[in-house]
Short mmCIF file of C-alpha atoms in Angstrom, two decimals:
data_model
loop_
_atom_site.label_atom_id
_atom_site.label_comp_id
_atom_site.label_asym_id
_atom_site.label_seq_id
_atom_site.Cartn_x
_atom_site.Cartn_y
_atom_site.Cartn_z
CA MET A 1 -10.69 -4.43 -13.90
CA ARG A 2 -7.03 -3.32 -14.06
CA THR A 3 -4.82 -5.87 -15.80
CA ASP A 4 -1.60 -4.00 -16.72
CA VAL A 5 1.53 -3.47 -14.65
CA TYR A 6 1.40 -0.42 -12.39
CA ILE A 7 4.68 1.50 -12.47
CA GLY A 8 5.41 5.09 -11.54
CA GLY A 9 1.77 5.91 -10.92
CA ALA A 10 0.47 4.65 -14.28
CA PHE A 11 -0.92 1.42 -15.68
CA GLY A 12 0.64 0.13 -18.87
CA PRO A 13 1.54 -3.02 -20.81
CA ALA A 14 4.48 -5.21 -19.90
CA ALA A 15 7.68 -4.53 -21.83
CA SER A 16 7.38 -7.86 -23.62
CA GLY A 17 3.72 -7.36 -24.48
CA ARG A 18 2.97 -10.82 -23.08
CA ARG A 19 -0.11 -11.57 -21.01
CA PHE A 20 -1.21 -14.57 -18.96
CA PRO A 21 -4.66 -15.86 -17.98
CA VAL A 22 -6.13 -15.60 -14.49
CA VAL A 23 -8.60 -18.44 -13.98
CA ASN A 24 -11.63 -18.67 -11.71
CA PRO A 25 -10.90 -21.97 -9.91
CA ALA A 26 -14.57 -22.58 -9.13
CA THR A 27 -15.68 -22.47 -12.77
CA GLU A 28 -12.40 -22.92 -14.71
CA ASP A 29 -13.31 -19.82 -16.74
CA VAL A 30 -10.70 -17.20 -17.62
CA LEU A 31 -11.35 -14.03 -15.62
CA ALA A 32 -8.80 -11.80 -17.31
CA GLU A 33 -5.57 -11.66 -19.27
CA VAL A 34 -2.96 -9.89 -17.15
CA ALA A 35 0.27 -8.22 -18.28
CA GLU A 36 3.17 -10.61 -17.65
CA GLY A 37 5.98 -8.64 -16.07
CA ASP A 38 9.59 -9.74 -16.40
CA ALA A 39 13.04 -8.41 -15.49
CA ALA A 40 12.60 -5.30 -17.66
CA ASP A 41 9.38 -4.35 -15.90
CA VAL A 42 10.87 -5.06 -12.48
CA ASP A 43 13.78 -2.78 -13.35
CA ARG A 44 11.42 0.03 -14.39
CA ALA A 45 9.45 -0.44 -11.18
CA VAL A 46 12.55 -0.39 -8.99
CA VAL A 47 13.78 2.77 -10.72
CA ALA A 48 10.38 4.41 -10.18
CA ALA A 49 10.42 3.39 -6.52
CA ARG A 50 13.95 4.77 -6.10
CA VAL A 51 13.09 8.07 -7.79
CA CYS A 52 10.11 8.47 -5.47
CA PHE A 53 12.12 7.46 -2.40
CA GLU A 54 14.79 10.08 -3.11
CA SER A 55 12.36 12.82 -4.10
CA ASP A 56 11.72 15.80 -1.85
CA GLY A 57 8.01 15.11 -2.11
CA TRP A 58 8.48 11.77 -0.34
CA ARG A 59 11.49 12.44 1.88
CA LYS A 60 10.02 15.66 3.26
CA LEU A 61 6.57 14.19 3.76
CA ALA A 62 5.98 14.16 7.51
CA ALA A 63 5.45 10.80 9.16
CA ARG A 64 2.05 11.98 10.32
CA ASP A 65 1.12 12.72 6.70
CA ARG A 66 2.18 9.22 5.64
CA GLY A 67 -0.06 7.89 8.38
CA ALA A 68 -2.93 10.08 7.20
CA ARG A 69 -2.59 8.64 3.69
CA LEU A 70 -2.73 5.08 5.05
CA ALA A 71 -5.83 6.00 7.03
CA ARG A 72 -7.43 7.42 3.88
CA ALA A 73 -6.54 4.22 2.02
CA ALA A 74 -8.37 2.26 4.72
CA ASP A 75 -11.42 4.46 4.27
CA VAL A 76 -11.38 4.07 0.47
CA LEU A 77 -10.99 0.30 0.74
CA GLU A 78 -13.78 0.07 3.28
CA ARG A 79 -16.13 1.86 0.89
CA ARG A 80 -15.14 -0.56 -1.89
CA ALA A 81 -15.11 -3.65 0.34
CA ASP A 82 -17.80 -5.58 -1.53
CA GLU A 83 -16.03 -5.03 -4.85
CA PHE A 84 -12.72 -6.30 -3.47
CA ALA A 85 -14.28 -9.27 -1.68
CA ARG A 86 -16.05 -10.38 -4.83
CA LEU A 87 -12.87 -10.11 -6.89
CA GLU A 88 -10.88 -12.02 -4.25
CA THR A 89 -13.37 -14.88 -4.37
CA LEU A 90 -13.41 -14.91 -8.16
CA GLN A 91 -9.64 -15.31 -8.41
CA ASN A 92 -8.97 -17.45 -5.31
CA GLY A 93 -12.04 -19.66 -5.01
CA LYS A 94 -12.59 -19.07 -1.29
CA PRO A 95 -16.14 -18.55 0.00
CA LEU A 96 -17.32 -14.97 -0.20
CA PHE A 97 -17.75 -14.71 3.57
CA GLU A 98 -14.02 -15.47 3.97
CA SER A 99 -13.09 -12.84 1.40
CA LYS A 100 -15.15 -10.28 3.31
CA ILE A 101 -13.16 -11.13 6.44
CA ASP A 102 -9.91 -10.74 4.47
CA VAL A 103 -10.89 -7.27 3.24
CA ALA A 104 -11.99 -6.19 6.72
CA MET A 105 -8.65 -7.37 8.11
CA THR A 106 -6.85 -5.40 5.40
CA VAL A 107 -8.71 -2.26 6.44
CA GLU A 108 -7.64 -2.92 10.04
CA THR A 109 -4.02 -3.45 8.96
CA LEU A 110 -3.96 -0.11 7.14
CA ARG A 111 -5.40 1.71 10.14
CA TYR A 112 -3.01 -0.01 12.54
CA TYR A 113 0.09 1.05 10.62
CA ALA A 114 -1.37 4.49 9.99
CA GLY A 115 -1.16 4.91 13.73
CA TRP A 116 2.45 3.73 13.86
CA ALA A 117 3.80 6.11 11.21
CA ASP A 118 4.58 8.97 13.62
CA LYS A 119 5.61 6.71 16.50
CA ILE A 120 8.77 5.17 15.05
CA THR A 121 11.42 6.55 17.38
CA GLY A 122 15.05 6.01 18.33
CA ASP A 123 16.75 6.04 21.74
CA THR A 124 18.87 8.43 23.75
CA LEU A 125 21.90 6.55 25.07
CA PRO A 126 23.82 7.26 28.29
CA VAL A 127 27.54 7.49 27.53
CA SER A 128 30.68 8.58 29.41
CA GLY A 129 31.76 12.18 29.15
CA GLU A 130 29.97 15.30 28.01
CA PHE A 131 28.47 13.80 24.90
CA PHE A 132 24.99 13.36 23.53
CA ALA A 133 24.37 10.02 21.80
CA TYR A 134 21.18 8.92 20.15
CA THR A 135 19.84 6.51 17.55
CA LEU A 136 17.65 7.54 14.65
CA LYS A 137 15.56 5.06 12.69
CA GLU A 138 15.50 5.71 8.96
CA PRO A 139 13.66 3.95 6.13
CA VAL A 140 15.55 1.08 4.51
CA GLY A 141 14.79 2.26 0.97
CA VAL A 142 13.11 0.26 -1.78
CA VAL A 143 11.30 -2.85 -0.56
CA GLY A 144 10.54 -5.80 -2.81
CA ALA A 145 7.37 -7.50 -1.57
CA ILE A 146 6.42 -10.96 -2.84
CA VAL A 147 3.08 -12.37 -1.73
CA PRO A 148 1.32 -15.74 -2.25
CA TRP A 149 -2.12 -16.61 -3.52
CA ASN A 150 -3.91 -17.76 -0.37
CA PHE A 151 -4.63 -14.32 1.17
CA PRO A 152 -3.63 -12.07 -1.76
CA LEU A 153 -4.89 -8.67 -0.59
CA ASN A 154 -4.44 -9.16 3.14
CA LEU A 155 -0.84 -10.36 2.91
CA ALA A 156 -0.02 -7.55 0.49
CA SER A 157 -1.21 -5.07 3.13
CA TRP A 158 0.99 -6.73 5.76
CA LYS A 159 3.99 -5.75 3.65
CA LEU A 160 2.86 -2.50 2.06
CA ALA A 161 1.44 -0.77 5.12
CA PRO A 162 4.47 -1.02 7.45
CA ALA A 163 6.89 -0.22 4.62
CA LEU A 164 4.98 2.93 3.68
CA ALA A 165 4.52 3.93 7.32
CA ALA A 166 8.29 3.73 7.79
CA GLY A 167 8.95 5.88 4.72
CA CYS A 168 10.02 3.15 2.30
CA THR A 169 8.76 2.70 -1.25
CA VAL A 170 7.63 -0.66 -2.60
CA VAL A 171 7.61 -2.93 -5.63
CA LEU A 172 4.88 -5.55 -5.10
CA LYS A 173 4.94 -8.86 -6.96
CA PRO A 174 1.61 -10.66 -6.45
CA ALA A 175 1.18 -14.37 -7.15
CA GLU A 176 0.43 -15.10 -10.78
CA GLU A 177 -2.73 -17.01 -9.76
CA THR A 178 -4.22 -14.03 -7.90
CA PRO A 179 -2.92 -10.64 -9.08
CA LEU A 180 -6.24 -8.85 -9.57
CA THR A 181 -6.91 -7.41 -6.12
CA ALA A 182 -3.28 -6.23 -5.85
CA LEU A 183 -3.64 -4.31 -9.10
CA LEU A 184 -6.98 -2.88 -8.00
CA PHE A 185 -5.44 -1.90 -4.66
CA ALA A 186 -3.07 0.41 -6.56
CA GLU A 187 -6.12 2.54 -7.32
CA VAL A 188 -6.90 2.76 -3.60
CA LEU A 189 -3.40 3.93 -2.72
CA GLU A 190 -3.45 6.45 -5.54
CA ALA A 191 -6.81 7.81 -4.35
CA ALA A 192 -5.37 8.07 -0.83
CA GLY A 193 -2.68 10.44 -2.06
CA PHE A 194 0.43 8.30 -2.32
CA PRO A 195 2.72 9.77 -4.99
CA ALA A 196 3.75 8.08 -8.21
CA GLY A 197 6.35 5.40 -7.55
CA ALA A 198 5.60 4.94 -3.85
CA VAL A 199 3.95 1.63 -4.72
CA ASN A 200 4.45 -0.29 -7.94
CA VAL A 201 2.76 -3.59 -8.87
CA VAL A 202 4.31 -6.05 -11.31
CA ALA A 203 2.50 -9.33 -11.86
CA GLY A 204 4.42 -12.27 -13.27
CA ASP A 205 5.74 -15.67 -12.36
CA GLY A 206 8.18 -16.37 -9.56
CA PRO A 207 11.18 -17.63 -11.55
CA THR A 208 11.04 -14.53 -13.80
CA ALA A 209 9.57 -11.46 -12.10
CA GLY A 210 10.09 -12.70 -8.56
CA ALA A 211 13.70 -13.72 -9.13
CA ALA A 212 14.45 -10.42 -10.87
CA LEU A 213 13.12 -8.52 -7.87
CA VAL A 214 15.20 -10.54 -5.41
CA ARG A 215 18.37 -10.08 -7.46
CA HIS A 216 17.91 -6.43 -8.33
CA PRO A 217 20.75 -4.29 -6.92
CA GLY A 218 18.37 -1.37 -6.41
CA VAL A 219 16.23 -3.27 -3.92
CA ASP A 220 17.25 -2.83 -0.28
CA LYS A 221 14.95 -5.35 1.37
CA ILE A 222 12.90 -8.38 0.35
CA ALA A 223 9.75 -9.38 2.22
CA PHE A 224 8.60 -12.82 1.04
CA THR A 225 5.67 -15.01 2.01
CA GLY A 226 5.48 -18.42 0.37
CA SER A 227 6.77 -21.94 0.47
CA THR A 228 9.79 -23.00 2.49
CA GLU A 229 11.46 -24.32 -0.65
CA VAL A 230 11.23 -20.99 -2.46
CA GLY A 231 12.14 -19.13 0.74
CA ARG A 232 15.49 -20.90 0.77
CA LEU A 233 16.12 -19.72 -2.80
CA VAL A 234 15.16 -16.15 -1.88
CA GLN A 235 17.56 -16.09 1.04
CA ARG A 236 20.42 -17.50 -1.05
CA GLU A 237 19.86 -15.03 -3.90
CA ALA A 238 19.47 -12.05 -1.56
CA ALA A 239 22.70 -12.94 0.22
CA ALA A 240 24.68 -12.03 -2.89
CA SER A 241 23.85 -8.36 -2.41
CA LEU A 242 23.40 -8.50 1.38
CA LYS A 243 19.75 -7.47 1.18
CA ARG A 244 17.72 -7.49 4.33
CA VAL A 245 15.23 -10.35 4.14
CA THR A 246 12.02 -11.22 5.94
CA LEU A 247 10.60 -14.69 5.29
CA GLU A 248 7.20 -16.10 6.25
CA LEU A 249 7.24 -19.70 5.11
CA GLY A 250 5.33 -22.98 5.40
CA GLY A 251 4.35 -25.08 8.36
CA LYS A 252 2.98 -28.42 9.51
CA SER A 253 1.15 -27.20 12.57
CA PRO A 254 -0.07 -29.80 15.07
CA ASN A 255 -3.22 -29.48 17.15
CA ILE A 256 -3.03 -31.50 20.39
CA VAL A 257 -6.12 -32.82 22.17
CA PHE A 258 -5.89 -34.38 25.65
CA ALA A 259 -8.55 -36.50 27.28
CA ASP A 260 -9.58 -33.76 29.72
CA ALA A 261 -10.39 -31.29 26.92
CA ASP A 262 -13.84 -30.03 26.02
CA ILE A 263 -14.07 -32.54 23.17
CA PRO A 264 -16.88 -30.91 21.15
CA ALA A 265 -15.04 -27.57 21.29
CA ALA A 266 -11.75 -29.25 20.38
CA VAL A 267 -13.34 -30.96 17.39
CA ARG A 268 -14.88 -27.69 16.20
CA GLY A 269 -11.51 -26.00 16.59
CA ALA A 270 -9.73 -28.78 14.70
CA GLN A 271 -12.24 -28.52 11.88
CA THR A 272 -11.78 -24.78 11.52
CA ALA A 273 -8.00 -25.11 11.84
CA ILE A 274 -7.70 -27.26 8.74
CA PHE A 275 -10.72 -26.46 6.58
CA TYR A 276 -10.87 -22.66 6.86
CA GLY A 277 -9.35 -21.19 3.72
CA LYS A 278 -9.61 -24.64 2.12
CA GLY A 279 -6.52 -25.60 4.13
CA GLU A 280 -4.42 -23.23 2.01
CA VAL A 281 -2.98 -21.62 5.13
CA CYS A 282 0.62 -21.80 6.35
CA ALA A 283 -0.64 -22.17 9.93
CA ALA A 284 -3.33 -24.73 9.09
CA GLY A 285 -3.78 -27.39 11.76
CA SER A 286 -2.78 -30.15 9.40
CA ARG A 287 -1.82 -32.66 12.10
CA LEU A 288 -4.10 -33.69 14.96
CA LEU A 289 -2.43 -35.47 17.88
CA VAL A 290 -5.04 -37.04 20.18
CA GLU A 291 -4.66 -38.78 23.53
CA ARG A 292 -5.48 -42.47 23.10
CA ALA A 293 -8.39 -42.46 25.58
CA VAL A 294 -10.43 -40.09 23.41
CA HIS A 295 -8.91 -40.89 20.03
CA ASP A 296 -11.81 -42.83 18.57
CA ARG A 297 -14.38 -40.27 19.73
CA VAL A 298 -12.44 -37.38 18.23
CA VAL A 299 -11.94 -39.19 14.94
CA GLU A 300 -15.61 -40.11 14.73
CA GLU A 301 -16.88 -36.61 15.54
CA LEU A 302 -14.40 -34.84 13.28
CA ALA A 303 -15.13 -37.20 10.38
CA ALA A 304 -18.87 -36.62 10.84
CA ARG A 305 -18.38 -32.84 10.72
CA ALA A 306 -16.09 -33.12 7.68
CA ARG A 307 -18.67 -35.14 5.77
CA LYS A 308 -21.13 -32.27 6.22
CA LEU A 309 -18.66 -29.79 4.67
CA VAL A 310 -19.82 -30.11 1.09
CA PRO A 311 -17.81 -28.16 -1.51
CA GLY A 312 -20.00 -25.51 -3.07
CA ASP A 313 -20.30 -22.35 -5.12
CA PRO A 314 -18.13 -19.78 -3.30
CA PHE A 315 -20.85 -17.14 -3.79
CA GLU A 316 -23.56 -19.17 -2.05
CA LYS A 317 -24.14 -18.03 1.54
CA SER A 318 -24.18 -21.62 2.81
CA THR A 319 -20.81 -22.58 1.28
CA ARG A 320 -18.01 -23.17 3.77
CA LEU A 321 -15.61 -25.06 1.48
CA GLY A 322 -14.60 -23.38 -1.75
CA ALA A 323 -12.37 -24.34 -4.67
CA LEU A 324 -8.63 -24.85 -4.42
CA VAL A 325 -6.79 -22.00 -6.08
CA SER A 326 -5.63 -23.70 -9.28
CA LYS A 327 -5.52 -26.86 -11.30
CA ARG A 328 -1.91 -27.37 -10.19
CA GLN A 329 -2.81 -27.10 -6.51
CA HIS A 330 -5.80 -29.39 -7.06
CA GLU A 331 -3.51 -32.02 -8.55
CA THR A 332 -1.03 -31.59 -5.69
CA VAL A 333 -3.64 -32.16 -3.00
CA LEU A 334 -5.10 -35.19 -4.79
CA ARG A 335 -1.58 -36.61 -5.14
CA TYR A 336 -1.05 -36.32 -1.37
CA ILE A 337 -4.40 -38.01 -0.73
CA ALA A 338 -3.42 -40.90 -3.00
CA GLN A 339 -0.04 -41.14 -1.29
CA GLY A 340 -1.68 -41.23 2.14
CA LYS A 341 -3.85 -44.13 1.08
CA ALA A 342 -0.91 -45.92 -0.56
CA GLU A 343 1.18 -45.63 2.61
CA GLY A 344 -1.55 -47.19 4.76
CA ALA A 345 -3.53 -44.29 6.22
CA THR A 346 -7.32 -44.59 6.28
CA ALA A 347 -9.53 -41.88 4.82
CA VAL A 348 -12.42 -41.76 7.31
CA ALA A 349 -13.96 -38.80 5.49
CA GLY A 350 -13.66 -37.48 1.96
CA GLY A 351 -10.63 -38.35 -0.10
CA ASN A 352 -12.00 -37.56 -3.55
CA ALA A 353 -12.09 -34.79 -6.10
CA ALA A 354 -15.38 -32.94 -6.43
CA THR A 355 -17.05 -30.51 -8.79
CA VAL A 356 -19.86 -27.97 -8.57
CA HIS A 357 -22.13 -28.03 -11.62
CA GLY A 358 -19.53 -30.28 -13.25
CA LYS A 359 -16.67 -27.78 -12.95
CA GLY A 360 -14.04 -26.46 -10.59
CA TYR A 361 -10.98 -27.50 -8.63
CA PHE A 362 -12.80 -28.83 -5.57
CA VAL A 363 -11.77 -31.56 -3.14
CA GLU A 364 -13.91 -33.18 -0.46
CA ALA A 365 -13.10 -32.32 3.14
CA THR A 366 -10.74 -35.17 3.98
CA VAL A 367 -9.73 -36.72 7.31
CA PHE A 368 -7.13 -39.48 7.60
CA ALA A 369 -6.78 -41.78 10.61
CA GLY A 370 -4.07 -44.32 11.37
CA VAL A 371 -1.34 -41.91 10.27
CA THR A 372 2.17 -42.64 11.52
CA PRO A 373 4.95 -40.03 11.84
CA GLU A 374 6.99 -41.33 8.94
CA MET A 375 4.15 -41.05 6.41
CA THR A 376 4.44 -38.35 3.76
CA ILE A 377 1.15 -36.69 4.71
CA ALA A 378 2.40 -36.34 8.30
CA ARG A 379 5.69 -34.74 7.26
CA GLU A 380 5.04 -32.55 4.23
CA GLU A 381 2.90 -29.45 3.92
CA ILE A 382 -0.08 -30.30 1.73
CA PHE A 383 -1.52 -26.79 1.64
CA GLY A 384 -5.06 -27.85 0.98
#
């Protein structure tokens, strides 16, 4: 298991020598001690990415060859899919069957952008006079990619694959809770033939490593997925150097059920919408708006299904509800549950912490009824 920073094609310790623990949320055991990157490591990674970006070996690499490398990366990852899925479950707590889906989607993402690499074209523009005018799309440069802990490998591929296809180089900052598959993925890209510095991985916390990446003058674009609150900070910091910024932030997505719906199908859909991924999904269906005529039926059927969703060992085939990603997130979700009860909502299913074999950051599948729009749980993203 790789646990050092990956800079310029080589793994090595962080400049400070510090390390931080990565915890299995289902057992509360420490999986690994990972090198804790800070501003010095981010600077080394950005320099390595810039050197690669400006090198003849990268600049003169044909778009079709970049695509071929992405396709090879997909093949390598597919062969190692079980290894990656197991590691994703160990660090994130999601059921193994979900991690297998995540890895399969990552393979698809790599292949999709492999196909795009030689199809990024400009336009020929009609202009007055005997002139020839055209646009040419060129890579932005060094991309700083910051990803969250809910879909660690898959979301990393969403940023890495298009950047590499376009001819950019990347510094990836994975979430401190789930850095292991990102570090292992560096091996896949190396095996696929990407040169040293094309992708660099620096694990560390957001206020240190993440902030240093956003502020670094050598970074041309930031791609960030995370909370709305942190997204605002990223945009403000990036504005100082006029970096290009892409933000994928939080949500409070409503599902709406009318009386003429297929109610059993709607209830199944509502269950999946909120409980898949333990609810740690920015598009989770965390609000359910139901027409009054079928309200009681929907509540009753959804609560009955939720009560059958028993938290379990993420490696058991029958488990459909794993552990929340960390002790901090566990406490956050329980705080929202307590606040919902205190503000007058009724927990018709769940509402309590749980353990498996006496350990883990588990929470029962919880459904509240009698929620009004001004309540905290109706307005704020719980993310669990």
